[in-house]
PDB file of C-alpha atoms in Angstrom:
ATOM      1  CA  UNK A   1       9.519  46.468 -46.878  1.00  0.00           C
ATOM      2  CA  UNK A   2      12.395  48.597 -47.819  1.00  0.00           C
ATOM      3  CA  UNK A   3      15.755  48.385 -49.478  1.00  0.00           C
ATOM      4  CA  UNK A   4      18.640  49.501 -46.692  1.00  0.00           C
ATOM      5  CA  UNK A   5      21.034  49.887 -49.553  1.00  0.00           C
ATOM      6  CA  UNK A   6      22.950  53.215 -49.098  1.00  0.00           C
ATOM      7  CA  UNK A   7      21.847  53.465 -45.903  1.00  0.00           C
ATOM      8  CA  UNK A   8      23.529  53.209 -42.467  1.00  0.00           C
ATOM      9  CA  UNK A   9      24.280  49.957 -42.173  1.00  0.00           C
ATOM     10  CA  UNK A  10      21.400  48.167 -39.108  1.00  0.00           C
ATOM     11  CA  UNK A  11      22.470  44.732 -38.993  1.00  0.00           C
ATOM     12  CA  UNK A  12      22.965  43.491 -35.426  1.00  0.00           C
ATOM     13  CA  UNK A  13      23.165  40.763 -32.989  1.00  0.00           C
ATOM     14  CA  UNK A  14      20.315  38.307 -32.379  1.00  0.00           C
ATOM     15  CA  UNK A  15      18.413  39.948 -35.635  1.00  0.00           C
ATOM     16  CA  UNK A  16      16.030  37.694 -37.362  1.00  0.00           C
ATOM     17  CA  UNK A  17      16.950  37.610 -40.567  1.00  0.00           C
ATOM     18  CA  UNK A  18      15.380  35.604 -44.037  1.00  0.00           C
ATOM     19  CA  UNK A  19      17.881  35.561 -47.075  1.00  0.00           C
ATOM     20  CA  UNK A  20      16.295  36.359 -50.215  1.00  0.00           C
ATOM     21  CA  UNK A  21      16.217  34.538 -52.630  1.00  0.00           C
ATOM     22  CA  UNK A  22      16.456  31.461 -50.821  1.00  0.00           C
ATOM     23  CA  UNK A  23      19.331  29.516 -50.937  1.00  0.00           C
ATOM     24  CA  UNK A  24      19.100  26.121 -50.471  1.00  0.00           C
ATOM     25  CA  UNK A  25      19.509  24.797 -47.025  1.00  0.00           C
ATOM     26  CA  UNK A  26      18.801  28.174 -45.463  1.00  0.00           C
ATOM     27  CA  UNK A  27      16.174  30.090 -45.265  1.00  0.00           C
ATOM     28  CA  UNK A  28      16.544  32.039 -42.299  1.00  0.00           C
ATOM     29  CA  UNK A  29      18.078  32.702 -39.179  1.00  0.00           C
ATOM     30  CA  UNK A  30      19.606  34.688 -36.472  1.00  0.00           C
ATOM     31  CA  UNK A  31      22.934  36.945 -36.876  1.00  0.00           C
ATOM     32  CA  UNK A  32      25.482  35.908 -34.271  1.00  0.00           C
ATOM     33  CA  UNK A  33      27.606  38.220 -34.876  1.00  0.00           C
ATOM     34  CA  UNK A  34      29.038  41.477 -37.229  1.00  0.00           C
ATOM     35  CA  UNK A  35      32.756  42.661 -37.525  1.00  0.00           C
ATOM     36  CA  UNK A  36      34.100  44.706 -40.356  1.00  0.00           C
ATOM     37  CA  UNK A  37      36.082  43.282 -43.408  1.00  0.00           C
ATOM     38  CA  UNK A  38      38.076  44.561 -46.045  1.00  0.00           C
ATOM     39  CA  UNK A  39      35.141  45.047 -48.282  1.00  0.00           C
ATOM     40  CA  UNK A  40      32.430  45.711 -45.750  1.00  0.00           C
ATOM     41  CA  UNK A  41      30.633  43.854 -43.502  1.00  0.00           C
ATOM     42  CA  UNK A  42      30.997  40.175 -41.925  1.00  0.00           C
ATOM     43  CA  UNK A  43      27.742  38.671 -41.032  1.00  0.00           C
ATOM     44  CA  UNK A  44      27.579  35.109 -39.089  1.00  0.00           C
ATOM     45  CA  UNK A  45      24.256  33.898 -39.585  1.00  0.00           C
ATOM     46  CA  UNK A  46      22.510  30.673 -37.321  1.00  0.00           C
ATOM     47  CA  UNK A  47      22.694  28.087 -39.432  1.00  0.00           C
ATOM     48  CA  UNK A  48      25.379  28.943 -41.615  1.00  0.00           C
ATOM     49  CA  UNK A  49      28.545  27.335 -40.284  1.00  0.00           C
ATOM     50  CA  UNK A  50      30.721  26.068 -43.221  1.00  0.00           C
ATOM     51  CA  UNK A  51      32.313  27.670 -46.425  1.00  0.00           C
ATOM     52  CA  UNK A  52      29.938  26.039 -48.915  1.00  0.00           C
ATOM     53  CA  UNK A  53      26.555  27.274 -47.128  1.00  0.00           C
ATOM     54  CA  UNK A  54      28.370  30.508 -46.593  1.00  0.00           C
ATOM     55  CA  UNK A  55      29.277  30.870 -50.521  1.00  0.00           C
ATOM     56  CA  UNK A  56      25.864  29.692 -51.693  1.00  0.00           C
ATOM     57  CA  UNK A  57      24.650  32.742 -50.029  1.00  0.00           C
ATOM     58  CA  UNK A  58      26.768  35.170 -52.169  1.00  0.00           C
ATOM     59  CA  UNK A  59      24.210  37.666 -53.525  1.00  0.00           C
ATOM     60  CA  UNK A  60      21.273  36.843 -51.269  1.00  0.00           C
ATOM     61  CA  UNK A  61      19.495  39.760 -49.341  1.00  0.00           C
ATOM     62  CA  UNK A  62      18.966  39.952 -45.911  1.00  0.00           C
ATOM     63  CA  UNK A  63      15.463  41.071 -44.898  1.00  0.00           C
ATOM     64  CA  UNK A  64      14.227  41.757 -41.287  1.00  0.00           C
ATOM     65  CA  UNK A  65      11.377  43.219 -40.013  1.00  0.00           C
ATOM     66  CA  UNK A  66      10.688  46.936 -39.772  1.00  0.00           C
ATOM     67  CA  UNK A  67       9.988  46.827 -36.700  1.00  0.00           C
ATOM     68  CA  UNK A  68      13.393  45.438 -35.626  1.00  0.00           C
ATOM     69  CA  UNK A  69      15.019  47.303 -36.846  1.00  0.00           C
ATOM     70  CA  UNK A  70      16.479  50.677 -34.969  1.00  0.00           C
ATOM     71  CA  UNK A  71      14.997  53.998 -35.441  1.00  0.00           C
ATOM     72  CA  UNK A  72      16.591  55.791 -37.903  1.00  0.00           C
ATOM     73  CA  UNK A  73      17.515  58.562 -36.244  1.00  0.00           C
ATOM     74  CA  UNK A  74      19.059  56.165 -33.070  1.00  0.00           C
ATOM     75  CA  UNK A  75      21.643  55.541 -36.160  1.00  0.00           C
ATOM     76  CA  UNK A  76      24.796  57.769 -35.760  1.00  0.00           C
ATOM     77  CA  UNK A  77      25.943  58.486 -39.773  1.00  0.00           C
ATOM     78  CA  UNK A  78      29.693  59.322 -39.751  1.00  0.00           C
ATOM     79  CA  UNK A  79      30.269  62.538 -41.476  1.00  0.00           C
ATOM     80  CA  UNK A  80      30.992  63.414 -45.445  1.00  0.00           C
ATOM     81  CA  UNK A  81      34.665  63.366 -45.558  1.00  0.00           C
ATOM     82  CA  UNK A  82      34.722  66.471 -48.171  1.00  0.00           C
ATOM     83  CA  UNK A  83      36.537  69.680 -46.357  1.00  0.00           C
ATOM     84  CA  UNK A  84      38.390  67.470 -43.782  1.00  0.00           C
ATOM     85  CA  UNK A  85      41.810  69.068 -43.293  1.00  0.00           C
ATOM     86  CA  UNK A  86      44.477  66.474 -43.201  1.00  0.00           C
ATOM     87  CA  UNK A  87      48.247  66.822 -41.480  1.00  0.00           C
ATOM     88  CA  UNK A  88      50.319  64.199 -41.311  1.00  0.00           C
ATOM     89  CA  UNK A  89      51.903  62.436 -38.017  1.00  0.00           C
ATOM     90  CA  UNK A  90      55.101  64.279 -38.638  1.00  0.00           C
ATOM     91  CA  UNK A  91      53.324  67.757 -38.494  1.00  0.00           C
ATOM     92  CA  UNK A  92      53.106  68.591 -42.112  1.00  0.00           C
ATOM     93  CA  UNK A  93      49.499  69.989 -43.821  1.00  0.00           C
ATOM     94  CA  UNK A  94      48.679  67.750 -46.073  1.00  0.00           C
ATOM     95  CA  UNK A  95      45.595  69.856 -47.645  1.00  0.00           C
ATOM     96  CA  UNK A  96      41.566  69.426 -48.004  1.00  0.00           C
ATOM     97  CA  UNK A  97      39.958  66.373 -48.929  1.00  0.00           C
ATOM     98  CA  UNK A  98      37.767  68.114 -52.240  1.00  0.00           C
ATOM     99  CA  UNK A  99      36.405  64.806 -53.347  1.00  0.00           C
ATOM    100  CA  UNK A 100      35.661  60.939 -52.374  1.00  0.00           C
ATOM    101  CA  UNK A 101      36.466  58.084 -54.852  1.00  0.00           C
ATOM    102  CA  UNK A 102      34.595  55.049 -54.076  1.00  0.00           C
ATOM    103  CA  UNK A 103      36.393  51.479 -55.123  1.00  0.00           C
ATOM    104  CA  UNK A 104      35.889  48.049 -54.779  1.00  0.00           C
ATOM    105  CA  UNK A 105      38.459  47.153 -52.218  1.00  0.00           C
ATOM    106  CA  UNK A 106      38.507  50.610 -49.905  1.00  0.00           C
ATOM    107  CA  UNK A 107      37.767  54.557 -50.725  1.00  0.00           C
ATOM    108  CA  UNK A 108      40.277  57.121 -51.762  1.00  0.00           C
ATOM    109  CA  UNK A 109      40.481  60.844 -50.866  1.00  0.00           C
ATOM    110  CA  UNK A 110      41.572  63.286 -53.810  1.00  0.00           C
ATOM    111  CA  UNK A 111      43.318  66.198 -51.112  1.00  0.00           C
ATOM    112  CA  UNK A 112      44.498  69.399 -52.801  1.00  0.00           C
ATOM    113  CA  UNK A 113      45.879  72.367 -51.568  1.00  0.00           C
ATOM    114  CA  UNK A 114      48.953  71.231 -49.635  1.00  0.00           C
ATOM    115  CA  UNK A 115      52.722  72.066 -50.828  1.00  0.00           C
ATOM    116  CA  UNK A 116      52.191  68.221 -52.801  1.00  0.00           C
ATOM    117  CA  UNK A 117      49.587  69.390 -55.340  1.00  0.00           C
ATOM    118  CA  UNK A 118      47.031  66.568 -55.732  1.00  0.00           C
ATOM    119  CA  UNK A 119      47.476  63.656 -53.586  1.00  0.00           C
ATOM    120  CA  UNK A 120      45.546  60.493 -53.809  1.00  0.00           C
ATOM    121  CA  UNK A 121      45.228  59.187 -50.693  1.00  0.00           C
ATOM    122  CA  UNK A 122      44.083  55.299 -49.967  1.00  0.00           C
ATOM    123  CA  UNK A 123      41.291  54.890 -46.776  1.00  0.00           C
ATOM    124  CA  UNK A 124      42.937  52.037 -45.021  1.00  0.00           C
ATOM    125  CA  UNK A 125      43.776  51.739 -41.000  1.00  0.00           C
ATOM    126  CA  UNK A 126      47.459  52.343 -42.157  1.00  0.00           C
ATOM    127  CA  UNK A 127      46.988  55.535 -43.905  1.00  0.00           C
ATOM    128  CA  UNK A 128      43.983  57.384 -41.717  1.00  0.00           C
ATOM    129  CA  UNK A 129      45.056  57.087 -38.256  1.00  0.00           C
ATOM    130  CA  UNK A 130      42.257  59.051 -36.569  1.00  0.00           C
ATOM    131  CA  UNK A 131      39.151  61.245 -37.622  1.00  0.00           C
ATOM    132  CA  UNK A 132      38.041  64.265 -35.601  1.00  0.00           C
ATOM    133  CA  UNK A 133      34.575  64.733 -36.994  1.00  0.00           C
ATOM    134  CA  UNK A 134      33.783  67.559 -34.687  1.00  0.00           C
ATOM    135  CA  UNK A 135      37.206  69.735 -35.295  1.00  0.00           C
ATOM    136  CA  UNK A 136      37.115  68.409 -39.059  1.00  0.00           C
ATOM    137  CA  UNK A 137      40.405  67.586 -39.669  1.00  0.00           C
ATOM    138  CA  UNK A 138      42.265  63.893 -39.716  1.00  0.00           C
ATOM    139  CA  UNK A 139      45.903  62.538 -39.073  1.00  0.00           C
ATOM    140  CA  UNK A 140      47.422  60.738 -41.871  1.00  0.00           C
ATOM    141  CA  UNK A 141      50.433  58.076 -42.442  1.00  0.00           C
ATOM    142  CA  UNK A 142      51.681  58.675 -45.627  1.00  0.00           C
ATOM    143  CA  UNK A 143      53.336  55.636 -47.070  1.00  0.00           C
ATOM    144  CA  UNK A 144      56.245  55.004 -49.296  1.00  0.00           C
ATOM    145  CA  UNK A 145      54.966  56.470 -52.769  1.00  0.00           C
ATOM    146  CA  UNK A 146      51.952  58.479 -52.022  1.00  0.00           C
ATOM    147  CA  UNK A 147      54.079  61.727 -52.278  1.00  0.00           C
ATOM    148  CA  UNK A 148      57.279  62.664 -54.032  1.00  0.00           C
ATOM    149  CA  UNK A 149      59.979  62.342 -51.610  1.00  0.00           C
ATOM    150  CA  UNK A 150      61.381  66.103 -50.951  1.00  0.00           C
ATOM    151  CA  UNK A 151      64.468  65.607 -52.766  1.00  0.00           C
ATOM    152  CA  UNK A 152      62.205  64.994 -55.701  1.00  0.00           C
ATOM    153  CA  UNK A 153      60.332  68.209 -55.386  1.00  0.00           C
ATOM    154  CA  UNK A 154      63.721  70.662 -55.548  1.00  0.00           C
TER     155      UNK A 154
END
């Protein structure tokens, strides 16, 4: 058995899994379905289907088999965001992402070399519109606040 921590995440459908360490009323069962949430993953699990099974679950493992588990190299791993080149949906170059800060609640890009100087910029669907992996660059939203406004910069 191995920990998947840090890995890509395998979880799917119809996945036998056993939580560890038991909680009571549930030792095992079947996901039924995955969907993302604001802080990572959403499991359903067979035999889970109210709000105090779910929370007596909170910090529990999920362990499967080896075997069904996919290969790892059937697993596509999204690229290191580092050296992405960001513009923003009005046409402006925003600058490089140079370094990843991880958080509880969603990651945030430190981007340099734009006319802005340091930006911190929040991962969320309303701030990264859409990735390009293969040209490397990224189109950004930039909300109220997350640069001086260009009367501010004069």
């Amino acid at each position: 058995m191995a920990s998947a921590t840090g890995l890509p995440f395998v979880i799917h459908e119809g996945l036998h899994v056993w939580l560890t360490p038991p909680p009571p009323g549930v030792r095992d069962g079947v996901i039924q379905s995955v969907r993302s949430g604001p802080k990572g993953p959403l499991v359903k699990i067979s035999g889970i289907d109210d709000i105090d099974s779910a929370s007596r679950t909170r910090g529990c493992a999920l362990v499967a088999r080896p075997a069904d588990l996919p290969e790892l190299e059937d697993i596509e791993v999204a690229d290191d965001p580092v050296g992405l080149e960001l513009h923003t949906d009005t046409g402006e170059f925003l600058g490089m992402v140079v370094e990843v800060i991880e958080t509880g609640a969603n990651d945030v890009w430190i981007v340099q070399g734009g006319d802005f100087g340091q930006v911190l910029l929040p991962v969320i669907d309303d701030v990264v519109l859409q990735i390009d992996e293969e040209a490397r660059t990224a189109l950004v939203h930039l909300l109220p606040g997350l640069v001086p406004d260009k009367d501010d910069t004069a």
